[in-house]
mmCIF file of C-alpha atoms in Angstrom:
data_model
loop_
_atom_site.group_PDB
_atom_site.id
_atom_site.type_symbol
_atom_site.label_atom_id
_atom_site.label_comp_id
_atom_site.label_asym_id
_atom_site.label_seq_id
_atom_site.Cartn_x
_atom_site.Cartn_y
_atom_site.Cartn_z
ATOM 1 C CA UNK A 1 11.020 -15.948 29.181
ATOM 2 C CA UNK A 2 9.050 -12.946 30.316
ATOM 3 C CA UNK A 3 12.056 -10.633 30.171
ATOM 4 C CA UNK A 4 13.106 -11.869 26.741
ATOM 5 C CA UNK A 5 9.671 -11.339 25.196
ATOM 6 C CA UNK A 6 9.497 -7.899 26.839
ATOM 7 C CA UNK A 7 12.830 -6.874 25.276
ATOM 8 C CA UNK A 8 11.822 -8.188 21.850
ATOM 9 C CA UNK A 9 8.483 -6.399 22.176
ATOM 10 C CA UNK A 10 10.093 -3.069 23.012
ATOM 11 C CA UNK A 11 12.493 -3.588 20.087
ATOM 12 C CA UNK A 12 9.571 -4.224 17.715
ATOM 13 C CA UNK A 13 7.784 -1.087 18.928
ATOM 14 C CA UNK A 14 10.896 1.010 18.335
ATOM 15 C CA UNK A 15 11.361 -0.534 14.874
ATOM 16 C CA UNK A 16 7.766 0.402 14.045
ATOM 17 C CA UNK A 17 8.289 3.970 15.242
ATOM 18 C CA UNK A 18 11.488 4.189 13.177
ATOM 19 C CA UNK A 19 9.541 3.106 10.069
ATOM 20 C CA UNK A 20 6.864 5.736 10.782
ATOM 21 C CA UNK A 21 9.575 8.418 11.153
ATOM 22 C CA UNK A 22 11.258 7.378 7.893
ATOM 23 C CA UNK A 23 8.026 7.551 5.929
ATOM 24 C CA UNK A 24 7.262 10.955 7.466
ATOM 25 C CA UNK A 25 10.628 12.132 6.121
ATOM 26 C CA UNK A 26 9.691 10.544 2.789
ATOM 27 C CA UNK A 27 6.636 12.792 2.634
ATOM 28 C CA UNK A 28 9.030 15.729 2.245
ATOM 29 C CA UNK A 29 11.726 14.107 0.150
ATOM 30 C CA UNK A 30 9.554 12.645 -2.600
ATOM 31 C CA UNK A 31 8.276 14.941 -5.330
ATOM 32 C CA UNK A 32 4.761 13.764 -6.190
ATOM 33 C CA UNK A 33 1.623 12.207 -4.751
ATOM 34 C CA UNK A 34 2.225 8.658 -5.972
ATOM 35 C CA UNK A 35 5.764 8.427 -4.572
ATOM 36 C CA UNK A 36 4.558 9.860 -1.263
ATOM 37 C CA UNK A 37 1.786 7.285 -1.160
ATOM 38 C CA UNK A 38 4.444 4.592 -1.686
ATOM 39 C CA UNK A 39 6.489 5.973 1.219
ATOM 40 C CA UNK A 40 3.441 5.986 3.490
ATOM 41 C CA UNK A 41 2.757 2.416 2.342
ATOM 42 C CA UNK A 42 5.774 1.165 4.321
ATOM 43 C CA UNK A 43 4.357 2.478 7.585
ATOM 44 C CA UNK A 44 0.805 1.398 6.737
ATOM 45 C CA UNK A 45 1.898 -2.225 6.436
ATOM 46 C CA UNK A 46 5.096 -2.984 8.326
ATOM 47 C CA UNK A 47 5.135 0.007 10.702
ATOM 48 C CA UNK A 48 1.723 -0.543 12.285
ATOM 49 C CA UNK A 49 2.235 -4.321 12.242
ATOM 50 C CA UNK A 50 5.502 -3.967 14.205
ATOM 51 C CA UNK A 51 3.893 -1.734 16.846
ATOM 52 C CA UNK A 52 0.931 -4.087 17.304
ATOM 53 C CA UNK A 53 3.145 -7.199 17.461
ATOM 54 C CA UNK A 54 5.387 -5.470 19.992
ATOM 55 C CA UNK A 55 2.404 -4.673 22.205
ATOM 56 C CA UNK A 56 1.259 -8.275 21.824
ATOM 57 C CA UNK A 57 4.631 -9.620 23.014
ATOM 58 C CA UNK A 58 4.558 -7.347 26.065
ATOM 59 C CA UNK A 59 0.950 -8.226 26.980
ATOM 60 C CA UNK A 60 0.484 -11.773 25.657
ATOM 61 C CA UNK A 61 -2.642 -13.903 25.813
ATOM 62 C CA UNK A 62 -4.281 -16.187 23.225
ATOM 63 C CA UNK A 63 -7.320 -13.936 22.916
ATOM 64 C CA UNK A 64 -5.022 -10.965 22.301
ATOM 65 C CA UNK A 65 -3.172 -12.982 19.648
ATOM 66 C CA UNK A 66 -6.403 -13.500 17.688
ATOM 67 C CA UNK A 67 -7.431 -9.854 18.033
ATOM 68 C CA UNK A 68 -3.982 -8.644 16.981
ATOM 69 C CA UNK A 69 -3.963 -10.920 13.907
ATOM 70 C CA UNK A 70 -7.374 -9.629 12.802
ATOM 71 C CA UNK A 71 -6.300 -6.044 13.472
ATOM 72 C CA UNK A 72 -3.098 -6.364 11.402
ATOM 73 C CA UNK A 73 -4.872 -8.046 8.479
ATOM 74 C CA UNK A 74 -7.727 -5.510 8.523
ATOM 75 C CA UNK A 75 -5.238 -2.645 8.706
ATOM 76 C CA UNK A 76 -3.276 -3.960 5.706
ATOM 77 C CA UNK A 77 -6.314 -4.532 3.461
ATOM 78 C CA UNK A 78 -7.995 -1.279 4.517
ATOM 79 C CA UNK A 79 -4.915 0.856 3.990
ATOM 80 C CA UNK A 80 -4.304 -0.744 0.574
ATOM 81 C CA UNK A 81 -7.828 0.058 -0.573
ATOM 82 C CA UNK A 82 -7.576 3.532 0.951
ATOM 83 C CA UNK A 83 -4.336 4.444 -0.804
ATOM 84 C CA UNK A 84 -5.699 3.092 -4.125
ATOM 85 C CA UNK A 85 -8.722 5.371 -3.703
ATOM 86 C CA UNK A 86 -6.509 8.368 -2.896
ATOM 87 C CA UNK A 87 -4.179 7.730 -5.859
ATOM 88 C CA UNK A 88 -7.121 7.305 -8.226
ATOM 89 C CA UNK A 89 -8.831 10.481 -7.093
ATOM 90 C CA UNK A 90 -5.487 12.262 -7.372
ATOM 91 C CA UNK A 91 -5.103 11.238 -10.998
ATOM 92 C CA UNK A 92 -8.676 12.261 -11.781
ATOM 93 C CA UNK A 93 -8.056 15.588 -10.082
ATOM 94 C CA UNK A 94 -5.047 16.409 -12.330
ATOM 95 C CA UNK A 95 -2.371 15.679 -9.744
ATOM 96 C CA UNK A 96 0.234 14.989 -12.428
ATOM 97 C CA UNK A 97 3.218 12.704 -11.757
ATOM 98 C CA UNK A 98 6.606 14.406 -11.323
ATOM 99 C CA UNK A 99 8.903 14.965 -14.287
ATOM 100 C CA UNK A 100 11.188 12.048 -13.405
ATOM 101 C CA UNK A 101 8.295 9.684 -14.219
ATOM 102 C CA UNK A 102 9.594 8.405 -17.519
ATOM 103 C CA UNK A 103 6.706 6.251 -18.782
ATOM 104 C CA UNK A 104 3.085 7.263 -18.228
ATOM 105 C CA UNK A 105 0.627 4.948 -19.949
ATOM 106 C CA UNK A 106 -2.349 6.499 -18.193
ATOM 107 C CA UNK A 107 -1.685 9.806 -19.959
ATOM 108 C CA UNK A 108 -2.947 8.215 -23.190
ATOM 109 C CA UNK A 109 -6.388 7.913 -21.632
ATOM 110 C CA UNK A 110 -6.785 11.531 -20.575
ATOM 111 C CA UNK A 111 -9.817 13.141 -22.095
ATOM 112 C CA UNK A 112 -8.689 16.786 -21.776
ATOM 113 C CA UNK A 113 -5.415 16.148 -23.630
ATOM 114 C CA UNK A 114 -7.346 14.487 -26.470
ATOM 115 C CA UNK A 115 -9.574 17.537 -26.680
ATOM 116 C CA UNK A 116 -6.556 19.842 -26.929
ATOM 117 C CA UNK A 117 -5.147 17.666 -29.698
ATOM 118 C CA UNK A 118 -1.920 16.871 -27.836
ATOM 119 C CA UNK A 119 -2.421 13.152 -28.417
ATOM 120 C CA UNK A 120 -3.746 12.089 -31.818
ATOM 121 C CA UNK A 121 -6.800 9.905 -31.704
ATOM 122 C CA UNK B 1 6.049 -3.716 33.837
ATOM 123 C CA UNK B 2 7.706 -1.871 31.044
ATOM 124 C CA UNK B 3 9.860 1.083 32.168
ATOM 125 C CA UNK B 4 8.064 4.410 31.915
ATOM 126 C CA UNK B 5 11.100 6.161 30.423
ATOM 127 C CA UNK B 6 11.128 3.778 27.422
ATOM 128 C CA UNK B 7 7.497 4.547 26.715
ATOM 129 C CA UNK B 8 8.156 8.264 26.955
ATOM 130 C CA UNK B 9 11.049 8.106 24.474
ATOM 131 C CA UNK B 10 8.814 6.132 22.111
ATOM 132 C CA UNK B 11 6.062 8.736 22.457
ATOM 133 C CA UNK B 12 8.482 11.536 21.614
ATOM 134 C CA UNK B 13 9.491 9.662 18.452
ATOM 135 C CA UNK B 14 5.866 9.265 17.439
ATOM 136 C CA UNK B 15 5.206 12.921 18.182
ATOM 137 C CA UNK B 16 8.019 13.955 15.843
ATOM 138 C CA UNK B 17 6.636 11.745 13.058
ATOM 139 C CA UNK B 18 3.187 13.221 13.611
ATOM 140 C CA UNK B 19 4.512 16.792 13.530
ATOM 141 C CA UNK B 20 6.344 16.206 10.226
ATOM 142 C CA UNK B 21 3.217 14.664 8.698
ATOM 143 C CA UNK B 22 1.138 17.559 10.015
ATOM 144 C CA UNK B 23 3.490 20.070 8.383
ATOM 145 C CA UNK B 24 3.042 18.282 5.051
ATOM 146 C CA UNK B 25 -0.688 18.387 5.650
ATOM 147 C CA UNK B 26 -0.552 22.146 6.142
ATOM 148 C CA UNK B 27 1.741 22.712 3.133
ATOM 149 C CA UNK B 28 0.461 20.032 0.770
ATOM 150 C CA UNK B 29 -0.256 21.687 -2.575
ATOM 151 C CA UNK B 30 -3.353 19.610 -3.315
ATOM 152 C CA UNK B 31 -6.105 17.937 -1.327
ATOM 153 C CA UNK B 32 -4.778 14.473 -2.137
ATOM 154 C CA UNK B 33 -1.314 15.294 -0.720
ATOM 155 C CA UNK B 34 -3.071 16.317 2.474
ATOM 156 C CA UNK B 35 -5.004 13.050 2.385
ATOM 157 C CA UNK B 36 -1.759 11.046 2.288
ATOM 158 C CA UNK B 37 -0.340 13.106 5.170
ATOM 159 C CA UNK B 38 -3.462 12.571 7.245
ATOM 160 C CA UNK B 39 -3.199 8.845 6.569
ATOM 161 C CA UNK B 40 0.275 8.846 8.118
ATOM 162 C CA UNK B 41 -0.944 10.950 11.068
ATOM 163 C CA UNK B 42 -3.622 8.367 11.661
ATOM 164 C CA UNK B 43 -1.042 5.569 11.841
ATOM 165 C CA UNK B 44 0.859 7.564 14.474
ATOM 166 C CA UNK B 45 -2.397 7.949 16.402
ATOM 167 C CA UNK B 46 -2.712 4.150 16.420
ATOM 168 C CA UNK B 47 0.828 4.019 17.837
ATOM 169 C CA UNK B 48 -0.089 6.553 20.513
ATOM 170 C CA UNK B 49 -3.152 4.568 21.537
ATOM 171 C CA UNK B 50 -0.983 1.459 21.884
ATOM 172 C CA UNK B 51 1.660 3.196 23.997
ATOM 173 C CA UNK B 52 -0.824 4.945 26.283
ATOM 174 C CA UNK B 53 -2.726 1.685 26.841
ATOM 175 C CA UNK B 54 0.535 -0.071 27.720
ATOM 176 C CA UNK B 55 1.341 2.691 30.185
ATOM 177 C CA UNK B 56 -1.972 2.705 32.046
ATOM 178 C CA UNK B 57 -2.378 -1.055 31.625
ATOM 179 C CA UNK B 58 -5.769 -0.964 29.896
ATOM 180 C CA UNK B 59 -7.390 -4.331 29.205
ATOM 181 C CA UNK B 60 -9.196 -3.298 26.043
ATOM 182 C CA UNK B 61 -5.978 -2.433 24.124
ATOM 183 C CA UNK B 62 -6.476 -4.799 21.184
ATOM 184 C CA UNK B 63 -10.191 -4.102 20.870
ATOM 185 C CA UNK B 64 -9.377 -0.400 20.540
ATOM 186 C CA UNK B 65 -6.700 -1.077 17.894
ATOM 187 C CA UNK B 66 -9.106 -3.263 15.934
ATOM 188 C CA UNK B 67 -11.768 -0.559 15.832
ATOM 189 C CA UNK B 68 -9.223 2.174 15.093
ATOM 190 C CA UNK B 69 -7.912 0.394 11.974
ATOM 191 C CA UNK B 70 -11.436 0.097 10.595
ATOM 192 C CA UNK B 71 -12.126 3.773 11.298
ATOM 193 C CA UNK B 72 -8.949 4.769 9.472
ATOM 194 C CA UNK B 73 -10.301 3.083 6.354
ATOM 195 C CA UNK B 74 -13.408 5.293 6.448
ATOM 196 C CA UNK B 75 -11.218 8.385 6.844
ATOM 197 C CA UNK B 76 -9.052 7.470 3.844
ATOM 198 C CA UNK B 77 -12.062 6.766 1.624
ATOM 199 C CA UNK B 78 -13.787 10.020 2.529
ATOM 200 C CA UNK B 79 -10.582 12.005 1.959
ATOM 201 C CA UNK B 80 -10.304 10.396 -1.485
ATOM 202 C CA UNK B 81 -13.909 11.316 -2.219
ATOM 203 C CA UNK B 82 -13.181 14.886 -1.145
ATOM 204 C CA UNK B 83 -10.108 15.022 -3.383
ATOM 205 C CA UNK B 84 -11.961 13.997 -6.519
ATOM 206 C CA UNK B 85 -14.677 16.583 -5.963
ATOM 207 C CA UNK B 86 -17.460 14.103 -5.258
ATOM 208 C CA UNK B 87 -17.188 11.970 -8.409
ATOM 209 C CA UNK B 88 -16.225 8.350 -7.986
ATOM 210 C CA UNK C 1 -9.437 -34.571 -5.597
ATOM 211 C CA UNK C 2 -5.761 -33.825 -5.190
ATOM 212 C CA UNK C 3 -6.432 -30.169 -5.940
ATOM 213 C CA UNK C 4 -8.557 -29.997 -2.765
ATOM 214 C CA UNK C 5 -5.772 -31.535 -0.702
ATOM 215 C CA UNK C 6 -3.017 -29.287 -1.994
ATOM 216 C CA UNK C 7 -5.079 -26.096 -1.642
ATOM 217 C CA UNK C 8 -3.990 -25.165 1.921
ATOM 218 C CA UNK C 9 -0.392 -26.016 1.080
ATOM 219 C CA UNK C 10 -0.463 -23.765 -1.978
ATOM 220 C CA UNK C 11 -2.033 -20.887 -0.053
ATOM 221 C CA UNK C 12 0.484 -21.123 2.777
ATOM 222 C CA UNK C 13 3.440 -21.280 0.387
ATOM 223 C CA UNK C 14 2.075 -18.233 -1.453
ATOM 224 C CA UNK C 15 1.808 -16.363 1.854
ATOM 225 C CA UNK C 16 5.440 -17.158 2.681
ATOM 226 C CA UNK C 17 6.583 -16.033 -0.764
ATOM 227 C CA UNK C 18 4.549 -12.817 -0.440
ATOM 228 C CA UNK C 19 5.906 -12.083 3.048
ATOM 229 C CA UNK C 20 9.453 -12.355 1.698
ATOM 230 C CA UNK C 21 8.687 -9.980 -1.196
ATOM 231 C CA UNK C 22 6.891 -7.600 1.188
ATOM 232 C CA UNK C 23 9.832 -7.287 3.567
ATOM 233 C CA UNK C 24 12.335 -6.879 0.710
ATOM 234 C CA UNK C 25 10.217 -4.090 -0.782
ATOM 235 C CA UNK C 26 9.964 -2.368 2.597
ATOM 236 C CA UNK C 27 13.742 -2.408 2.986
ATOM 237 C CA UNK C 28 14.188 -1.018 -0.552
ATOM 238 C CA UNK C 29 11.818 1.906 -0.052
ATOM 239 C CA UNK C 30 13.170 2.730 3.411
ATOM 240 C CA UNK C 31 16.754 2.787 2.107
ATOM 241 C CA UNK C 32 15.688 5.021 -0.761
ATOM 242 C CA UNK C 33 14.144 7.576 1.595
ATOM 243 C CA UNK C 34 17.336 7.710 3.660
ATOM 244 C CA UNK C 35 19.691 7.970 0.679
ATOM 245 C CA UNK C 36 21.178 11.456 0.051
ATOM 246 C CA UNK C 37 19.556 13.374 -2.795
ATOM 247 C CA UNK C 38 22.598 13.228 -5.071
ATOM 248 C CA UNK C 39 22.493 9.418 -5.124
ATOM 249 C CA UNK C 40 18.748 8.915 -5.266
ATOM 250 C CA UNK C 41 17.980 6.394 -7.953
ATOM 251 C CA UNK C 42 14.253 6.643 -8.320
ATOM 252 C CA UNK C 43 12.916 5.872 -11.783
ATOM 253 C CA UNK C 44 9.143 6.037 -11.362
ATOM 254 C CA UNK C 45 6.793 5.055 -14.175
ATOM 255 C CA UNK C 46 3.104 4.326 -14.694
ATOM 256 C CA UNK C 47 2.724 1.183 -16.781
ATOM 257 C CA UNK C 48 -0.268 -0.684 -18.209
ATOM 258 C CA UNK C 49 0.127 -4.327 -17.176
ATOM 259 C CA UNK C 50 -2.028 -6.940 -18.965
ATOM 260 C CA UNK C 51 -3.708 -9.107 -16.332
ATOM 261 C CA UNK C 52 -5.114 -12.641 -16.283
ATOM 262 C CA UNK C 53 -7.630 -12.136 -13.468
ATOM 263 C CA UNK C 54 -11.272 -12.849 -14.235
ATOM 264 C CA UNK C 55 -13.546 -12.768 -11.202
ATOM 265 C CA UNK C 56 -14.244 -9.864 -8.845
ATOM 266 C CA UNK C 57 -12.303 -11.390 -5.956
ATOM 267 C CA UNK C 58 -9.248 -11.989 -8.133
ATOM 268 C CA UNK C 59 -9.203 -8.367 -9.338
ATOM 269 C CA UNK C 60 -9.661 -7.067 -5.781
ATOM 270 C CA UNK C 61 -6.948 -9.274 -4.310
ATOM 271 C CA UNK C 62 -4.321 -8.686 -6.984
ATOM 272 C CA UNK C 63 -4.745 -4.904 -6.933
ATOM 273 C CA UNK C 64 -4.720 -4.806 -3.124
ATOM 274 C CA UNK C 65 -1.603 -6.967 -2.926
ATOM 275 C CA UNK C 66 0.183 -4.779 -5.491
ATOM 276 C CA UNK C 67 -0.695 -1.656 -3.501
ATOM 277 C CA UNK C 68 0.287 -3.265 -0.198
ATOM 278 C CA UNK C 69 3.801 -3.939 -1.501
ATOM 279 C CA UNK C 70 5.645 -0.650 -0.959
ATOM 280 C CA UNK C 71 7.036 0.775 -4.170
ATOM 281 C CA UNK C 72 4.228 -0.425 -6.418
ATOM 282 C CA UNK C 73 0.770 1.146 -6.439
ATOM 283 C CA UNK C 74 -2.317 0.298 -8.481
ATOM 284 C CA UNK C 75 -3.832 3.558 -9.676
ATOM 285 C CA UNK C 76 -6.797 2.189 -11.604
ATOM 286 C CA UNK C 77 -7.891 -0.910 -13.482
ATOM 287 C CA UNK C 78 -9.730 -1.505 -16.718
ATOM 288 C CA UNK C 79 -11.643 -4.751 -16.504
ATOM 289 C CA UNK C 80 -12.932 -4.428 -20.053
ATOM 290 C CA UNK C 81 -9.436 -4.448 -21.522
ATOM 291 C CA UNK C 82 -7.888 -6.549 -18.755
ATOM 292 C CA UNK C 83 -5.312 -3.979 -17.665
ATOM 293 C CA UNK C 84 -3.864 -2.940 -14.324
ATOM 294 C CA UNK C 85 -2.359 0.557 -14.317
ATOM 295 C CA UNK C 86 0.573 0.216 -11.922
ATOM 296 C CA UNK C 87 2.826 2.988 -10.628
ATOM 297 C CA UNK C 88 6.279 1.659 -9.772
ATOM 298 C CA UNK C 89 9.097 3.418 -7.937
ATOM 299 C CA UNK C 90 12.099 1.528 -9.307
ATOM 300 C CA UNK C 91 11.299 0.734 -12.924
ATOM 301 C CA UNK C 92 14.257 -0.200 -15.095
ATOM 302 C CA UNK C 93 12.140 -0.942 -18.115
ATOM 303 C CA UNK C 94 8.600 -1.727 -19.120
ATOM 304 C CA UNK C 95 9.300 -5.464 -19.333
ATOM 305 C CA UNK C 96 10.819 -5.722 -15.844
ATOM 306 C CA UNK C 97 7.793 -4.261 -14.059
ATOM 307 C CA UNK C 98 5.353 -6.251 -16.208
ATOM 308 C CA UNK C 99 7.257 -9.470 -15.442
ATOM 309 C CA UNK C 100 7.312 -8.718 -11.700
ATOM 310 C CA UNK C 101 3.567 -8.020 -11.514
ATOM 311 C CA UNK C 102 2.685 -10.990 -13.717
ATOM 312 C CA UNK C 103 4.793 -13.347 -11.589
ATOM 313 C CA UNK C 104 2.897 -12.215 -8.494
ATOM 314 C CA UNK C 105 -0.410 -12.665 -10.319
ATOM 315 C CA UNK C 106 0.526 -16.139 -11.579
ATOM 316 C CA UNK C 107 1.420 -17.277 -8.079
ATOM 317 C CA UNK C 108 -1.719 -15.737 -6.603
ATOM 318 C CA UNK C 109 -4.001 -17.344 -9.184
ATOM 319 C CA UNK C 110 -2.346 -20.749 -8.833
ATOM 320 C CA UNK C 111 -2.831 -20.518 -5.074
ATOM 321 C CA UNK C 112 -6.426 -19.283 -5.201
ATOM 322 C CA UNK C 113 -7.962 -21.370 -7.958
ATOM 323 C CA UNK C 114 -8.518 -25.080 -7.502
ATOM 324 C CA UNK C 115 -7.400 -25.622 -11.093
ATOM 325 C CA UNK C 116 -4.888 -23.225 -12.674
ATOM 326 C CA UNK C 117 -7.434 -22.560 -15.426
ATOM 327 C CA UNK C 118 -7.014 -19.821 -18.004
ATOM 328 C CA UNK C 119 -3.831 -17.842 -17.391
ATOM 329 C CA UNK C 120 -3.743 -16.156 -20.806
ATOM 330 C CA UNK C 121 -3.408 -12.392 -21.009
ATOM 331 C CA UNK C 122 -4.047 -9.784 -23.660
ATOM 332 C CA UNK C 123 -0.770 -9.746 -25.602
ATOM 333 C CA UNK C 124 -0.516 -6.041 -26.299
ATOM 334 C CA UNK C 125 -1.849 -3.298 -24.077
ATOM 335 C CA UNK C 126 -4.537 -1.735 -26.269
ATOM 336 C CA UNK C 127 -4.484 2.034 -26.580
ATOM 337 C CA UNK C 128 -7.469 2.946 -24.461
ATOM 338 C CA UNK C 129 -9.139 6.036 -25.843
ATOM 339 C CA UNK C 130 -11.149 8.062 -23.339
ATOM 340 C CA UNK C 131 -14.829 7.321 -23.205
ATOM 341 C CA UNK C 132 -17.771 7.957 -20.961
ATOM 342 C CA UNK C 133 -18.002 10.935 -18.663
ATOM 343 C CA UNK C 134 -15.185 10.170 -16.223
ATOM 344 C CA UNK C 135 -11.751 11.085 -17.526
ATOM 345 C CA UNK C 136 -10.282 8.054 -15.799
ATOM 346 C CA UNK C 137 -10.165 5.976 -18.959
ATOM 347 C CA UNK C 138 -12.268 2.854 -18.653
ATOM 348 C CA UNK C 139 -11.338 2.639 -15.019
ATOM 349 C CA UNK C 140 -14.895 2.922 -13.758
ATOM 350 C CA UNK C 141 -15.715 -0.217 -11.884
#
């Protein structure tokens, strides 16, 4: 029992590290802020959760289970709110989406483009 | 106990992820790109804390992770605030 | 009274459904990062999705859940017009993304509310002209 949960725990930790590595590569492969934020989103949710669950399996107790559950839930909600805040401030700060973005409804609401007359009122 | 070599391989993997994210943070054309990179670096720091606690057998491992996740939220929000030049 | 009894069941079944979607989306995004550049099939788009949420907690939860799913990201919301501005990574068409988001919202609202209540949405996304001092377009909360 102890050996099995240890092996599964080490496997979960390595899976989490693999997800972190992949999203680090995604930071370079994706062209704009919003796609990069999506790539980091995989490690924010599943990556950290895998590492914490792996540590839990290696060092199990009921108290640790409760703490790990709270930590994973808090991490997921906090990182979601954080990446929404970053994406929103990016759009306000003229970090335009890459050219492959083929529909952009938010562009209709941009005040500076209205002032230049690029979008008719 | 978990073999030390396994933990060291895992730490090297995390270090590589952190270095790539740090490079993006140095290169990132805008403040918000740097904010996303620093977010990812913070997740690798959480991984490092976990691995080091497993290695030295610290009791307070999950308490530290719990506090670290909440601190990361503050970091992300303040980076976003920085990126939008102080407006909300 | 039956709505009280079925509440935990509905919430748990929503959580299972969301966990399935979450893992599928993770696999999609991870595969897309690893795919060679010549065969990358990203079609990102920012789309205004009409939403049926009403209260503060519903808006917060639906936008957080959308952002938590890798591949979709809420950039801003307009409560006045009832719109979520969602950035998607794999968007085949406006209708597909809108249907995906609205399915998630329907399930969330059915799980959260004791009665399903008002699930109607604004039919057309109104053209939101800029107003106020922030250029974010009605997105000020």
